[in-house]
GROMACS .gro file of C-alpha atoms in nm:
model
  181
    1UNK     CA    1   0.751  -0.109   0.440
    2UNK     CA    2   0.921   0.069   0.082
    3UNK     CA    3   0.824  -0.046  -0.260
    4UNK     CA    4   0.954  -0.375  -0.279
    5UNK     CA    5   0.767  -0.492  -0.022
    6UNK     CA    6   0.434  -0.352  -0.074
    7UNK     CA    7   0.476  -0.459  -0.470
    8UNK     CA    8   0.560  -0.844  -0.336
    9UNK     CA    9   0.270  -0.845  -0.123
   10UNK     CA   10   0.015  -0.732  -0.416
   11UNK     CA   11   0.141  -0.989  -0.621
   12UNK     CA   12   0.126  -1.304  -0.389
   13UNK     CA   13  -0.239  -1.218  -0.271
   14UNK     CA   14  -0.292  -1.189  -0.605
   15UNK     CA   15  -0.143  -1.430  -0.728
   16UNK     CA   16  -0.281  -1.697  -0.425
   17UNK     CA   17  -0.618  -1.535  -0.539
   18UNK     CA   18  -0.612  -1.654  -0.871
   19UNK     CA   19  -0.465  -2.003  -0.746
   20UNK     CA   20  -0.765  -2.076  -0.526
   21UNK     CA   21  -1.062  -1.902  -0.774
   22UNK     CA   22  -0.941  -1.914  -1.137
   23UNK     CA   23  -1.104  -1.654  -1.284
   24UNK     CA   24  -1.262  -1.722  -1.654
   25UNK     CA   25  -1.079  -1.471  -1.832
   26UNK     CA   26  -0.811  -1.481  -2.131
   27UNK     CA   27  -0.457  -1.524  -2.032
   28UNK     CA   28  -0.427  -1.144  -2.108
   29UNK     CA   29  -0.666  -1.043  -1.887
   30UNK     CA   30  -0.537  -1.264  -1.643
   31UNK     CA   31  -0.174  -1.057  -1.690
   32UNK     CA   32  -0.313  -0.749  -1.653
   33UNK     CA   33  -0.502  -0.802  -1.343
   34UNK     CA   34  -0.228  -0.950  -1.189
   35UNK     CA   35  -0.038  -0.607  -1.296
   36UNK     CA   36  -0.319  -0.441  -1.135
   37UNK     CA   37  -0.290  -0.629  -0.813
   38UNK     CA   38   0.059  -0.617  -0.798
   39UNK     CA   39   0.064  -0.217  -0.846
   40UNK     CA   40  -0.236  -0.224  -0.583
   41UNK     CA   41   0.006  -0.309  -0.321
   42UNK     CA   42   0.167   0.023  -0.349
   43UNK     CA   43  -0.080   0.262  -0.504
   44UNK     CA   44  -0.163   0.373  -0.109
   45UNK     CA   45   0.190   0.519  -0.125
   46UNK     CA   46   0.030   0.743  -0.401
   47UNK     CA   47   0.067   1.055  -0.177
   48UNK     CA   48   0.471   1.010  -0.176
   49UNK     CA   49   0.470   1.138  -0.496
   50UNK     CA   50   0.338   1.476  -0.359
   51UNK     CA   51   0.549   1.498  -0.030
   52UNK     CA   52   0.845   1.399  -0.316
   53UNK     CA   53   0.746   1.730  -0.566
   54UNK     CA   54   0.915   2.043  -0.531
   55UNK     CA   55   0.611   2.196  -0.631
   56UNK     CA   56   0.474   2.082  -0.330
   57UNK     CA   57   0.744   2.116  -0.072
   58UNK     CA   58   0.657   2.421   0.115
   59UNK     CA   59   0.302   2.324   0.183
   60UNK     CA   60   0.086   2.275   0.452
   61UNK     CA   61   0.059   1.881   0.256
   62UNK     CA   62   0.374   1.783   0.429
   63UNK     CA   63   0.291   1.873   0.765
   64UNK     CA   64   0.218   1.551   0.826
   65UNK     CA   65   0.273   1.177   0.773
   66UNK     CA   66   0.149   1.029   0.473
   67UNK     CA   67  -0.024   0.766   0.632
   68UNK     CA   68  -0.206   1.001   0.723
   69UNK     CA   69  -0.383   1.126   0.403
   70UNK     CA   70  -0.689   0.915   0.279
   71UNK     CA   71  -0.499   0.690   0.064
   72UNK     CA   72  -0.377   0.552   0.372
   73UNK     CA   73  -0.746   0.489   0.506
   74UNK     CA   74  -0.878   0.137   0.404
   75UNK     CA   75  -1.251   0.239   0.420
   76UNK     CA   76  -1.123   0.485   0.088
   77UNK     CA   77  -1.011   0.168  -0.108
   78UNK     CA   78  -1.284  -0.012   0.019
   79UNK     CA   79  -1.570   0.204  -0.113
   80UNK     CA   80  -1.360   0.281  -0.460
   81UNK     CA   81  -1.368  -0.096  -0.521
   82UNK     CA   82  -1.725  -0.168  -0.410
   83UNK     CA   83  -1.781   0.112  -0.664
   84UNK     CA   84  -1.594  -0.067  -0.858
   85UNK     CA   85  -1.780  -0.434  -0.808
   86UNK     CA   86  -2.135  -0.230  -0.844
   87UNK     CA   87  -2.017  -0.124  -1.183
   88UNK     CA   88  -1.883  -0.454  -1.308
   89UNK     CA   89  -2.203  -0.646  -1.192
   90UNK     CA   90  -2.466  -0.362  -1.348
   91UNK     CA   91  -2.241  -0.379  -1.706
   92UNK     CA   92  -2.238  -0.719  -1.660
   93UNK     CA   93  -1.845  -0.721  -1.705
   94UNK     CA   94  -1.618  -0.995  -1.538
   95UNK     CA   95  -1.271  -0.820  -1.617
   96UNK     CA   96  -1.420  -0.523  -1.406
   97UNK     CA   97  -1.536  -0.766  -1.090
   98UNK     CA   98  -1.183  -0.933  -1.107
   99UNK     CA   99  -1.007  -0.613  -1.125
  100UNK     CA  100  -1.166  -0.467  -0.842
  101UNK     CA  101  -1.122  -0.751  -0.617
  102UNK     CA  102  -0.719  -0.768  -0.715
  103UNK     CA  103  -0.705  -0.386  -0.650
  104UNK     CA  104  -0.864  -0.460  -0.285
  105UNK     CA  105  -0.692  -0.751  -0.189
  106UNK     CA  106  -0.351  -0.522  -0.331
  107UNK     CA  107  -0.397  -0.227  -0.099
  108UNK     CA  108  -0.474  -0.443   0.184
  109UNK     CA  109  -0.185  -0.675   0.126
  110UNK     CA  110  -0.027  -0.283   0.186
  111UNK     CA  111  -0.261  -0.237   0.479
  112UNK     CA  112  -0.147  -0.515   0.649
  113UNK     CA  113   0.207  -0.519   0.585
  114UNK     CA  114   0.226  -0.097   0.728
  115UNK     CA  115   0.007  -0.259   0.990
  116UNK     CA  116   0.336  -0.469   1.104
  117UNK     CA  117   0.515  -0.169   1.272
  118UNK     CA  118   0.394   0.170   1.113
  119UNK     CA  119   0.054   0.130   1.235
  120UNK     CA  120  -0.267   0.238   0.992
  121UNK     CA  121  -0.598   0.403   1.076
  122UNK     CA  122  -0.826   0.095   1.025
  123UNK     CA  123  -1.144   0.276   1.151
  124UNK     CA  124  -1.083   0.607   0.983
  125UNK     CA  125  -1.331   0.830   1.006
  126UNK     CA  126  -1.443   0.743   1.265
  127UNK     CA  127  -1.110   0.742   1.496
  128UNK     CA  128  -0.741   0.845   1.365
  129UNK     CA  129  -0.600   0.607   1.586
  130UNK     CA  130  -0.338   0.398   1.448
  131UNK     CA  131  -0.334  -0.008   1.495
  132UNK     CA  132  -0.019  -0.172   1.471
  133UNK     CA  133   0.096  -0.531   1.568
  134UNK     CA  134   0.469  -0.390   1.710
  135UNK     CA  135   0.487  -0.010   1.857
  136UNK     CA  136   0.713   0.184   1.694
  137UNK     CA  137   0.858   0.461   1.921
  138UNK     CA  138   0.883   0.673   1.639
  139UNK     CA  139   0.589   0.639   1.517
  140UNK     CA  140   0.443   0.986   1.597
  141UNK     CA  141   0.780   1.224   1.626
  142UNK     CA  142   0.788   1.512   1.369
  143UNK     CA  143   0.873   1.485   1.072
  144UNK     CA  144   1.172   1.627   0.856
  145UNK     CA  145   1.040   1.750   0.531
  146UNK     CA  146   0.984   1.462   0.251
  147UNK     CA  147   1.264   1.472   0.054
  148UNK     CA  148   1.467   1.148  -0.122
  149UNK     CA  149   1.735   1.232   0.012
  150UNK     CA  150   1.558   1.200   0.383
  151UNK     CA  151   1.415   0.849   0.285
  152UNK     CA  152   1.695   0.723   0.227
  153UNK     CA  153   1.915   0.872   0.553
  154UNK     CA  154   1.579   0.675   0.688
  155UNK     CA  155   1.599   0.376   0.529
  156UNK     CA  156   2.002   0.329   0.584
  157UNK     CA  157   1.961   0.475   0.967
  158UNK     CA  158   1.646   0.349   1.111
  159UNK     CA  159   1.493   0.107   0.858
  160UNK     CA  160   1.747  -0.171   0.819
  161UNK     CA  161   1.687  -0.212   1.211
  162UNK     CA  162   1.338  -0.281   1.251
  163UNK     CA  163   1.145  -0.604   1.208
  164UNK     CA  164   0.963  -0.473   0.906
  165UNK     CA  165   1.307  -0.480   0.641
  166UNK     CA  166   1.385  -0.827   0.776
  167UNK     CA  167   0.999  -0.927   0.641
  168UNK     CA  168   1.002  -0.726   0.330
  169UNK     CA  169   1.296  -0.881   0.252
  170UNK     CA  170   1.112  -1.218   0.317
  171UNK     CA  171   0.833  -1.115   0.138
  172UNK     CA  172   1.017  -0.975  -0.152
  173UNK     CA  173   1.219  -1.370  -0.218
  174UNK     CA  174   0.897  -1.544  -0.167
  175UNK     CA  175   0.769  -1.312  -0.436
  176UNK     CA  176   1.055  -1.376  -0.655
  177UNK     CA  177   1.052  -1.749  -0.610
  178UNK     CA  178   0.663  -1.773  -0.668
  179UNK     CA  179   0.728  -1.554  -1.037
  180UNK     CA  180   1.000  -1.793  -1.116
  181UNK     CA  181   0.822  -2.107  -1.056
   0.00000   0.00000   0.00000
């Protein structure tokens, strides 16, 4: 998936979150968690911005897929938001539970949704094996260098074909009818 899924899916677990436990916060905490949820959903993609810098272009960093860097590992978001939970409960701070939750449930709304097709490393460290629910026979060719101009060559050639555009875009007008509502 590209941003407009991953954003869509951090804000309806998120938002389905906050519709089945309420948390007892002020409305603008409330909006800023959701914010942080929302952004959660992406934040994995973090390393893009790397593989996108010309700083970084001739690097050994973009040797590789970016789903392959730890961002891309769930047990990484997972211990940053127990972390996270451990911190809230010991300063006795509610926003700080909340947030960490949204920011887990976010990146594994992001998880789940590279999970369709892409494939993610679910038990990183302890295998780099990828788990996704359709193969993609692309999955594991080389890679051009990161540029914009190759994501979107990739997105206009090879995306708009594969099962994952047709639910982002689903995802995305659910999204968009759930924020209007």
């Amino acid at each position: 998936m590209v941003l407009p899924g991953h954003i869509a899916g951090g804000y309806l677990i998120t938002k389905a979150l906050f519709s089945i436990a309420p948390p007892s916060l002020s409305p603008e905490e409330i909006s800023i968690l959701l914010f942080l949820g929302t952004i959660s959903g992406e934040i994995p993609d973090i390393d893009l911005i790397f593989s996108l810098s010309t700083k970084y272009f001739k690097s050994k960093f973009l040797k590789f897929d970016h789903r392959e860097h730890i961002t891309h590992a769930p047990i990484f978001w997972f211990t940053l938001c127990l972390f996270m939970l451990f911190v809230g409960y010991v300063s006795d701070s509610t926003f700080v539970v909340w947030a960490s939750v949204a920011i887990f449930l976010g990146t594994m709304s992001h998880f789940l949704l590279d999970s369709i097709e892409y494939g993610i490393r679910w038990l990183w460290p302890f295998t780099k094996r990828r788990y996704a629910l359709i193969a993609n026979p692309n999955a594991n060719r080389p890679r051009e260098p990161v540029t914009v101009f190759y994501y979107l060559n990739y997105i206009k050639t090879e995306y708009i074909v594969r099962f994952s555009f047709y639910a982002e875009i689903a995802i995305t007008i659910i999204a968009i009818i759930v924020f209007l509502r």
